[in-house]
Short mmCIF file of C-alpha atoms in Angstrom, two decimals:
data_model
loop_
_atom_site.label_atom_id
_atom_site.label_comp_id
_atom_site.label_asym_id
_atom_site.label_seq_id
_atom_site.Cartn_x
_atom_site.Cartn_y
_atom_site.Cartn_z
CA UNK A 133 -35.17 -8.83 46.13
CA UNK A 134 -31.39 -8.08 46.39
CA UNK A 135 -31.35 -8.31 42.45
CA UNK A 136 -33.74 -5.29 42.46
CA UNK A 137 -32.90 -3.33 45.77
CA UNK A 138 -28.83 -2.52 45.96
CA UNK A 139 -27.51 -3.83 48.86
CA UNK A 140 -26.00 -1.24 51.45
CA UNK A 141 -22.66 -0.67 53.00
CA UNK A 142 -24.44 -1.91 56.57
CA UNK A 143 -26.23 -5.04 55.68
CA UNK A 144 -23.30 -6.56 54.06
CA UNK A 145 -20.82 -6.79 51.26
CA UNK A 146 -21.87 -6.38 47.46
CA UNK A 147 -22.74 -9.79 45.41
CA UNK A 148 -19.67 -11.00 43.36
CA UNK A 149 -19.45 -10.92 39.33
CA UNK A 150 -21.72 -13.35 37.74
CA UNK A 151 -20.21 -16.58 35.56
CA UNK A 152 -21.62 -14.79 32.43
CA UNK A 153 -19.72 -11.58 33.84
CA UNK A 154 -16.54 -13.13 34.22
CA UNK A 155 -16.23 -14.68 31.17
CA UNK A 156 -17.51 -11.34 29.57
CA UNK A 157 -14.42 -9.60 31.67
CA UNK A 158 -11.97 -12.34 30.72
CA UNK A 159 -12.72 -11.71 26.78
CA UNK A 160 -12.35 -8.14 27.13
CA UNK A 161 -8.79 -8.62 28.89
CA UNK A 162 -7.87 -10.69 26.16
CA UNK A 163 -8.78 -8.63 23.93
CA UNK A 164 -7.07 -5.36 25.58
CA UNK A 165 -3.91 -7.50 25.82
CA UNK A 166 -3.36 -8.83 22.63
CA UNK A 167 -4.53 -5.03 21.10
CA UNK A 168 -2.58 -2.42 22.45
CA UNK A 169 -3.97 0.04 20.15
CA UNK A 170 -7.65 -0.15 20.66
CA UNK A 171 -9.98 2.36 22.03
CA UNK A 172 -12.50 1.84 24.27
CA UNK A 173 -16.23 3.84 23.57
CA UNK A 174 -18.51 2.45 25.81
CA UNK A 175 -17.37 0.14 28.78
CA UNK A 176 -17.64 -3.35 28.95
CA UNK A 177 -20.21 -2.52 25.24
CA UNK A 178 -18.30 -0.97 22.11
CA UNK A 179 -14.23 -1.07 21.33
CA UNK A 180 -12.77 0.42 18.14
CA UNK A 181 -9.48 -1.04 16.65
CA UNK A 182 -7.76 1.32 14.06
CA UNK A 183 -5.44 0.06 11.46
CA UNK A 184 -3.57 1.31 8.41
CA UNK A 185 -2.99 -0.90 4.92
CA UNK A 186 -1.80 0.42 1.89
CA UNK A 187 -2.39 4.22 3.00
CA UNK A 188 -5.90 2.82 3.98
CA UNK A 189 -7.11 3.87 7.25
CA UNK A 190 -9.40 1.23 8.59
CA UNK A 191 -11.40 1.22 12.06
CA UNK A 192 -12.79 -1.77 13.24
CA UNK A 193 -15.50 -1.73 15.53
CA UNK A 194 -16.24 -4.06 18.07
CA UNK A 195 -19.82 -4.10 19.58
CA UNK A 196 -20.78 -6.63 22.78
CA UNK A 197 -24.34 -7.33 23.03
CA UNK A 198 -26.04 -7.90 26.55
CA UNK A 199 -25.58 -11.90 26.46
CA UNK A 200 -21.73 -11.56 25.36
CA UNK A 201 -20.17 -14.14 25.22
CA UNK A 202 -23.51 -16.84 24.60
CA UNK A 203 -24.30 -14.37 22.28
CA UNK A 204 -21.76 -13.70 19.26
CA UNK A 205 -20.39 -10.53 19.35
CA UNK A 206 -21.04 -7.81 15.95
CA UNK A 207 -17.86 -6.65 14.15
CA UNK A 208 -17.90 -3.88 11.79
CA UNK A 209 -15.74 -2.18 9.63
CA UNK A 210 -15.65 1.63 9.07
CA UNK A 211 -15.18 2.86 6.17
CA UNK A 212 -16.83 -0.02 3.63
CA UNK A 213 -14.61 -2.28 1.89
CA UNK A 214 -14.91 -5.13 -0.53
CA UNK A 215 -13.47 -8.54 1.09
CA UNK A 216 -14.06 -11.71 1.35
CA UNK A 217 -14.86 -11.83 4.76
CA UNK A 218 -17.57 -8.84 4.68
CA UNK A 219 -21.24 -9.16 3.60
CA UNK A 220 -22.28 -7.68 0.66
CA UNK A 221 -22.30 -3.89 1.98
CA UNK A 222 -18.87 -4.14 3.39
CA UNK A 223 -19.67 -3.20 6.56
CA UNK A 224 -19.89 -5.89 8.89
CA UNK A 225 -17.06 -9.09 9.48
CA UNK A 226 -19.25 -12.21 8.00
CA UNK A 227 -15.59 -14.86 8.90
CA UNK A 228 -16.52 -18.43 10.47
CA UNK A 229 -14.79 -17.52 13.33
CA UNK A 230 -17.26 -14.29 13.94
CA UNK A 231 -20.59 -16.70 12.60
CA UNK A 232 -19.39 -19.94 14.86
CA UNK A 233 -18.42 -17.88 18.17
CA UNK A 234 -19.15 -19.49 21.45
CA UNK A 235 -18.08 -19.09 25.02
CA UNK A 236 -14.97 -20.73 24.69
CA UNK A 237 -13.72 -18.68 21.95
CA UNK A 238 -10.79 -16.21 22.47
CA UNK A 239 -11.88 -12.60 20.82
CA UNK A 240 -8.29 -11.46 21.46
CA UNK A 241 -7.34 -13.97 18.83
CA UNK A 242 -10.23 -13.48 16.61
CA UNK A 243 -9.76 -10.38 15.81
CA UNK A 244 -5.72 -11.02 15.25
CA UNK A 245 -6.96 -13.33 12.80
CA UNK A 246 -9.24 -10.80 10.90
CA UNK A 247 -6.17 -8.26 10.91
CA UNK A 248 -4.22 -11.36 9.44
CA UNK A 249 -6.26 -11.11 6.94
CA UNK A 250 -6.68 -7.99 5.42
CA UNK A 251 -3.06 -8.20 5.73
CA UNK A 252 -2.61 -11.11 3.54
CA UNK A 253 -5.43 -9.98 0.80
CA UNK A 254 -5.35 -5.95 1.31
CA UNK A 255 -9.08 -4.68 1.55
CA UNK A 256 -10.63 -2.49 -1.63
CA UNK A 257 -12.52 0.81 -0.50
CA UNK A 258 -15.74 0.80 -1.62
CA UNK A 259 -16.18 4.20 -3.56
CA UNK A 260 -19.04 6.69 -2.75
CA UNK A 261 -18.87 5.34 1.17
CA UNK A 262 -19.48 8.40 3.68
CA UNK A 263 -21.26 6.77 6.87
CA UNK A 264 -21.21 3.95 9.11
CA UNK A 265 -23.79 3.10 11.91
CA UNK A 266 -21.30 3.37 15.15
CA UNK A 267 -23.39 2.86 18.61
CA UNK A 268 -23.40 4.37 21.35
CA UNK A 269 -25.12 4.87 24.58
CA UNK A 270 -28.21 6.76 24.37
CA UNK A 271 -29.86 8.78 27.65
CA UNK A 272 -32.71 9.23 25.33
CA UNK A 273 -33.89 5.25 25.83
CA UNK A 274 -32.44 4.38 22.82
CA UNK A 275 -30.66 0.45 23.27
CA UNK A 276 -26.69 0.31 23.21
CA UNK A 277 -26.93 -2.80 21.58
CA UNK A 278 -28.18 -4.16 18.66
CA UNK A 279 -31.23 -7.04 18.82
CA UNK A 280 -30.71 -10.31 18.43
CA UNK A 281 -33.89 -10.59 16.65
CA UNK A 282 -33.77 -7.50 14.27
CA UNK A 283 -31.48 -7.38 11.27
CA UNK A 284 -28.69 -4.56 11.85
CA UNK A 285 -29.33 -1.15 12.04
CA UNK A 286 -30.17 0.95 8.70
CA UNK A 287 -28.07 3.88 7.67
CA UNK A 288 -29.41 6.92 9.25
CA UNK A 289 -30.83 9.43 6.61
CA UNK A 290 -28.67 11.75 4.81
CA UNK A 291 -28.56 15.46 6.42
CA UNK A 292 -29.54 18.21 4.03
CA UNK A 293 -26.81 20.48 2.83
CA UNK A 294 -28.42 23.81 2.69
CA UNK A 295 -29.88 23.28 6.68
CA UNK A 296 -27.44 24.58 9.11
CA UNK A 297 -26.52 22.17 12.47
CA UNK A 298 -26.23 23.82 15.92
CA UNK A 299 -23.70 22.86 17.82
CA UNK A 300 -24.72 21.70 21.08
CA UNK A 301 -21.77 20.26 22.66
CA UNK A 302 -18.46 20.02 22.78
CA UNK A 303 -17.13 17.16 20.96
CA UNK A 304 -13.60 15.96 21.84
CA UNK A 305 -11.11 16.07 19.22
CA UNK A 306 -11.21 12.40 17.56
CA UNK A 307 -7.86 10.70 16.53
CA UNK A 308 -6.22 10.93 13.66
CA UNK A 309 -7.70 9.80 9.89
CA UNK A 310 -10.94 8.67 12.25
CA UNK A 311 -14.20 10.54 12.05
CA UNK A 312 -15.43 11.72 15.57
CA UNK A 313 -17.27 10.16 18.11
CA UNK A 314 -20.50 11.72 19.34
CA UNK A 315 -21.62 11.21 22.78
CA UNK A 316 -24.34 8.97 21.63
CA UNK A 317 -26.65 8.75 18.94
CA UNK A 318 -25.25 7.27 15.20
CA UNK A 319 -22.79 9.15 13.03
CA UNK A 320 -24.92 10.68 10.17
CA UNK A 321 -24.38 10.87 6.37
CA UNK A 322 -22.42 14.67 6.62
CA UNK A 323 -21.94 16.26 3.33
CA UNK A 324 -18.41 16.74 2.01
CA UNK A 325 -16.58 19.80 1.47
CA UNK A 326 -16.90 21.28 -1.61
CA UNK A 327 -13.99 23.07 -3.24
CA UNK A 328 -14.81 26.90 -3.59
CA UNK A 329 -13.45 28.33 -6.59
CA UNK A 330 -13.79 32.07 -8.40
CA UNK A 331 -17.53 32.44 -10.13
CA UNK A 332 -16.04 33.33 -13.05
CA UNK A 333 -12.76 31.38 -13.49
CA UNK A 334 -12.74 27.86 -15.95
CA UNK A 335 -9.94 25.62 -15.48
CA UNK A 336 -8.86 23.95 -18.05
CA UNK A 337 -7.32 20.75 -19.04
CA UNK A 338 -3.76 21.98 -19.29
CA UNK A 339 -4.32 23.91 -16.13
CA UNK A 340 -4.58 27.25 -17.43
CA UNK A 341 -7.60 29.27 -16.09
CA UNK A 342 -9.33 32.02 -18.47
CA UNK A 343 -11.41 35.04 -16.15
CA UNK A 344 -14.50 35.83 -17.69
CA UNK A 345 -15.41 39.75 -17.98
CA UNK A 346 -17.79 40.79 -15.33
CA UNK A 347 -21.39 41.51 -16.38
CA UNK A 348 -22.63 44.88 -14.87
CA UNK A 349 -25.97 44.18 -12.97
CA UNK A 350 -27.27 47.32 -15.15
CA UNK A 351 -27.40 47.84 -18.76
CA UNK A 352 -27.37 52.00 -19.55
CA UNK A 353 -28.95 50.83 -22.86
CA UNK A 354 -31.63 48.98 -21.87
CA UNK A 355 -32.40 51.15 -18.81
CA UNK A 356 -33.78 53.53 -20.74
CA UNK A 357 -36.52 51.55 -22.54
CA UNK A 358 -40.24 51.32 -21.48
CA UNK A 359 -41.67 47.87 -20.49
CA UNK A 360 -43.24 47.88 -23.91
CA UNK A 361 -40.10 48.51 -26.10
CA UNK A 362 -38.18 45.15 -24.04
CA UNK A 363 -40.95 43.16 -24.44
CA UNK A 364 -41.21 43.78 -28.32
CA UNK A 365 -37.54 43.60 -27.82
CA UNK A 366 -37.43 40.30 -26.35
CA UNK A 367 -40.52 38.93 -29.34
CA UNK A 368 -37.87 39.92 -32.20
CA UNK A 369 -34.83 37.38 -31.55
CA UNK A 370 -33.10 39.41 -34.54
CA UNK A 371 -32.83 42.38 -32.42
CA UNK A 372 -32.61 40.64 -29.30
CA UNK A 373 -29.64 39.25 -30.99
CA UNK A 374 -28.07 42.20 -32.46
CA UNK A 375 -28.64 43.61 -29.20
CA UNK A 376 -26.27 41.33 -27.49
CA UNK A 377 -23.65 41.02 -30.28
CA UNK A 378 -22.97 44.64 -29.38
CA UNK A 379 -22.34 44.00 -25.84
CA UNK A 380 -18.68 44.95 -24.97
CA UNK A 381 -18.48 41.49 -22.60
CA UNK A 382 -18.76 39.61 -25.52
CA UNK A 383 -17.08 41.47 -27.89
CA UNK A 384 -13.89 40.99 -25.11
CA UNK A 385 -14.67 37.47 -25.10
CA UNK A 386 -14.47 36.98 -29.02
CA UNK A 387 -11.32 38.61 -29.17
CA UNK A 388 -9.25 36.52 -26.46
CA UNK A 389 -10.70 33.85 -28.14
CA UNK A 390 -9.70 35.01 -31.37
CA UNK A 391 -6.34 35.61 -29.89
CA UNK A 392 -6.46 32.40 -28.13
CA UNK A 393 -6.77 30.73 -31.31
CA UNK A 394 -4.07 32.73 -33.46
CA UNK A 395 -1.37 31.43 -30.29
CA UNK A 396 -2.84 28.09 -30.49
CA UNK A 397 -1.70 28.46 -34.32
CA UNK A 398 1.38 29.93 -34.09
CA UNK A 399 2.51 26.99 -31.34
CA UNK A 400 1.33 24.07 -33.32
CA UNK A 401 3.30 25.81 -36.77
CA UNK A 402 6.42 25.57 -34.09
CA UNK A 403 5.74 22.10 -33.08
CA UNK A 404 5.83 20.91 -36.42
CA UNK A 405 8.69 22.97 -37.21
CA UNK A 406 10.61 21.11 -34.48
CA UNK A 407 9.37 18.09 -35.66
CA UNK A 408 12.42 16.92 -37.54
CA UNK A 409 14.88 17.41 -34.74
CA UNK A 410 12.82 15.60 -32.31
CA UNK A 411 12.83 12.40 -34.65
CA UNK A 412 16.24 12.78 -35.33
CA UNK A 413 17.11 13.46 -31.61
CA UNK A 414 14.98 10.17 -31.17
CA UNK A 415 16.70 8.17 -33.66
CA UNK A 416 19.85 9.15 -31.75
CA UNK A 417 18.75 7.83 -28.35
CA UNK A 418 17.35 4.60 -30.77
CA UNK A 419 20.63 4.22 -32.19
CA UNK A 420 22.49 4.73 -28.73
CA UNK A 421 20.32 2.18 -27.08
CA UNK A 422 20.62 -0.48 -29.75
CA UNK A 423 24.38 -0.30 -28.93
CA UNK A 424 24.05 -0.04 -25.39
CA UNK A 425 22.63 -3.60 -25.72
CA UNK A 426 25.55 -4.76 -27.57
CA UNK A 427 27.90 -3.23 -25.64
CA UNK A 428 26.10 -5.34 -22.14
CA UNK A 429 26.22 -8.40 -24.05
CA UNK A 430 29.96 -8.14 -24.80
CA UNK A 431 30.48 -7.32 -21.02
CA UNK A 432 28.45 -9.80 -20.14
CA UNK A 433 30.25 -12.35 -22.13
CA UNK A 434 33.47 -10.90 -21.11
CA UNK A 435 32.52 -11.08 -17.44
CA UNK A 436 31.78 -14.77 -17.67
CA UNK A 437 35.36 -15.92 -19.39
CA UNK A 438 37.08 -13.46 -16.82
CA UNK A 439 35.00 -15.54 -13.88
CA UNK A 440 36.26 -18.70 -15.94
CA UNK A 441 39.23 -17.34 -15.82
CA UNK A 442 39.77 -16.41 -12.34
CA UNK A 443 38.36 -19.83 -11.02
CA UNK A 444 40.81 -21.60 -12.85
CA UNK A 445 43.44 -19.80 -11.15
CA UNK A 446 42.60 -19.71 -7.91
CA UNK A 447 44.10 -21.27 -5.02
CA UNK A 448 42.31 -24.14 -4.77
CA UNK A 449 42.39 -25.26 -8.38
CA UNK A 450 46.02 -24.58 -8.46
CA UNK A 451 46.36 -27.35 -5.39
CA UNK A 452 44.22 -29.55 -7.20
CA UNK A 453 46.32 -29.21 -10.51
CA UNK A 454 49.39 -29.64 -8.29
CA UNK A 455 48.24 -32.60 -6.46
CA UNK A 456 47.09 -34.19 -9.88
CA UNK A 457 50.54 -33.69 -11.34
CA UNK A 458 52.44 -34.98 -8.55
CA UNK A 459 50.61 -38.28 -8.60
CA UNK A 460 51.42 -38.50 -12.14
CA UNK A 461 55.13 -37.88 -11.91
CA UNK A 462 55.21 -40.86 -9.07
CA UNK A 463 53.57 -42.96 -11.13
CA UNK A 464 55.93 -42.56 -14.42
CA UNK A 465 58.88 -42.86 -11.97
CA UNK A 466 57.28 -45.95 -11.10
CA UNK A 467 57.35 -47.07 -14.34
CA UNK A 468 60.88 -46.02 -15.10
CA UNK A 469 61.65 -48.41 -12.23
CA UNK A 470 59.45 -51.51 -12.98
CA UNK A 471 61.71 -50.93 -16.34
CA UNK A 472 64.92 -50.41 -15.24
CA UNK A 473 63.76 -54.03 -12.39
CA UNK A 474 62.89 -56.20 -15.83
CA UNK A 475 66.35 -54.95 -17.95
CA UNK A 476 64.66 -52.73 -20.00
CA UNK A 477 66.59 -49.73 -19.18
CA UNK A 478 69.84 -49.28 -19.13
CA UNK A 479 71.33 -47.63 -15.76
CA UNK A 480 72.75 -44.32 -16.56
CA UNK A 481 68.87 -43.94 -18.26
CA UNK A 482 67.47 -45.34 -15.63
CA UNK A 483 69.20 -42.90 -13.23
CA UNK A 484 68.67 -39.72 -15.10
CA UNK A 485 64.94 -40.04 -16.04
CA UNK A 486 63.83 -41.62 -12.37
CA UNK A 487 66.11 -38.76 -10.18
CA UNK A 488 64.36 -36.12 -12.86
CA UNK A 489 60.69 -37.65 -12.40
CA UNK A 490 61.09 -37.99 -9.00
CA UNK A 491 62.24 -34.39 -8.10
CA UNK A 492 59.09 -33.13 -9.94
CA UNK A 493 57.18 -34.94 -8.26
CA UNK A 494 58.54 -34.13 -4.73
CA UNK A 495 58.75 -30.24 -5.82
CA UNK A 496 55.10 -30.71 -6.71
CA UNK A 497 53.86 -32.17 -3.84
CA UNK A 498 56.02 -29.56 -1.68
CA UNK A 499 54.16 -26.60 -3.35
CA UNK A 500 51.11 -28.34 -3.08
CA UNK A 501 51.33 -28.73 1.15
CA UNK A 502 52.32 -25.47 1.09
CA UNK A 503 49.51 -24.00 -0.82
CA UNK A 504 47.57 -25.68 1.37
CA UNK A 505 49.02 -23.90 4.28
CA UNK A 506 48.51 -20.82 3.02
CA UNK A 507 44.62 -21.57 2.23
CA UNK A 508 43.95 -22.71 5.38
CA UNK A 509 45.75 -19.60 7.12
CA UNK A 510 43.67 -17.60 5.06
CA UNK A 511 40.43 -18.62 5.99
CA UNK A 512 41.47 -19.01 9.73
CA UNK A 513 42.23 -15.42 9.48
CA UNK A 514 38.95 -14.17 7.73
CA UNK A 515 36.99 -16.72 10.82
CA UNK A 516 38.26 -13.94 13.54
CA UNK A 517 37.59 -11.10 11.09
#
């Protein structure tokens, strides 16, 4: 009966962790180490991961049922999102690696995984999304865990708007772009804020805002009538009519409109007048474009011969083109001398062309080594730099 009774201080030490304990513990270590960032709700039951994606702020929650880890653990999402990995609501992780968990599996990982994800194919926010089922504990009886036999938990009911909420409790302040935790119990479907604007003031399209006159809550006029004279009053629509044609509200109302229109007028008569210089003004900017592209072709052809250009001459071509022409002085004094060897030549020829062909050819070779002195102190000296 130890399992029932709790064992006291005097009739010995308390029972160690479980197997099923211990791996739960080692799962929740690995997942607290490879997440700094993640919240715990509800011990050793319910973690939240927050993340942010393309402005996105996403939260994911991570719920441990009673049986974690032979049971699979529930990952959800808050808010919705289209992915491929969610079901069709968006709210809870459908991957392989969620579906096909077992004991062995590393939740640390899993989730890394999911995050890899959504990073790779960026989620979609599903529009018109305001609630998400988190779970908490409940001191009401209410399970802090979802069934394995029951399908997930519905969306608690919408509050209604015009019934005021007392506030019961302090609720700690949640952390940024998240909505706040209760103490237990599901988040509810709150109504948004609606923007409060003047009664009478239209905004319009262009951003200008036009103040209606105020209607007095008393007309003098009709204040004076019996119940029988409005009520024939409101059976004759003619004078019902005439009645409010004469009202000074909308009498002020047809002349700013009147006025409205006459400025509407007057602007589009100086649109059109301007007209003319804003095509020829675009024409311009036309013309200056079109020669803007000429202009970066001729650099651009420009740019290329200069490159041509400036490889040709560069150190390293000039050795080559040094190196080439010394081998072909050599080999016409060569020549000269297989002549001269077989009579062809006569000797003071023979003399003058072979000293001249072979000075080029030393010269040659002599600015050749040296150019390639200089190239190789060069690039010894931009090594150390």
């Amino acid at each position: 009966m130890n399992w029932f009774f709790p064992v006291s201080k005097s009739s010995g030490p308390l029972s160690p962790l479980t197997s099923l304990q211990q791996q739960k513990q080692r799962q929740i270590d690995s997942l607290k180490a490879a997440h700094s960032s993640i919240t715990e709700i509800q011990k050793d039951v319910e973690y939240r991961l927050p993340f942010t994606i393309n402005n996105l702020t996403i939260s994911i929650n991570i719920l441990l049922p009673p049986q974690f880890p032979q049971e699979k653990p529930v990952i959800s999402v808050y808010p919705p999102i289209r992915h491929h990995i969610m079901d069709k609501q968006g709210e809870y992780v459908t991957s392989p690696l969620i579906n096909n968990f077992t004991m062995h599996s590393d939740l640390g990982k899993i989730i890394q995984c999911v995050l890899d994800e959504f990073w790779k194919n960026p989620p979609v926010l599903i529009p018109g999304s305001t609630s998400f089922p988190y779970l908490y504990s409940n001191p009401s009886g209410r399970p802090p865990y979802i069934s394995q036999g029951f399908p997930f938990l519905p969306s608690y009911p919408p509050q209604e708007t015009n019934r005021s909420v007392p506030v019961t409790e302090t609720i700690p302040p949640p952390a940024p772009n998240f909505p706040a935790a209760p103490s237990y119990g599901l988040i509810t479907d709150l109504p948004l804020p609606v923007p409060v604007t003047e009664a009478h003031s239209q905004i319009g399209l262009n951003g200008f805002g036009y103040k209606m006159p105020d209607i007095p809550e008393v007309f003098p006029e009709l204040s004076e009538l019996s119940v029988s004279q409005l009520s024939d009053m409101n059976d004759q629509e003619d004078v019902l009519l005439k009645q409010f044609v004469n009202l000074p509200q909308l009498k002020q109302v047809i002349t700013d409109k009147d006025n409205l229109v006459q400025s509407i007028e007057e602007l589009a008569k100086k649109n059109l007048q301007l007209e003319p210089v804003l095509e020829t003004k675009r024409q311009a900017v036309l013309d200056k474009y079109e020669q803007l592209l000429h202009m970066k072709a001729a650099f651009e052809k420009k740019m290329q011969r200069q490159h041509e250009l400036s490889e040709s001459c560069s150190a390293s071509a000039l050795q080559v083109r040094l190196k080439i022409a010394a081998h072909e002085a050599e080999e016409e004094s060569d020549a000269i001398a297989e002549d001269f060897l077989e009579g062809k030549v006569e000797i003071d020829d023979f003399l003058s062309s072979f000293m001249e062909k072979r000075m080029s050819c030393h010269c040659r070779r002599a600015k050749e080594e040296k150019l390639q002195h200089l190239i190789t102190m060069h690039n010894q000296y931009h090594a150390l730099l």
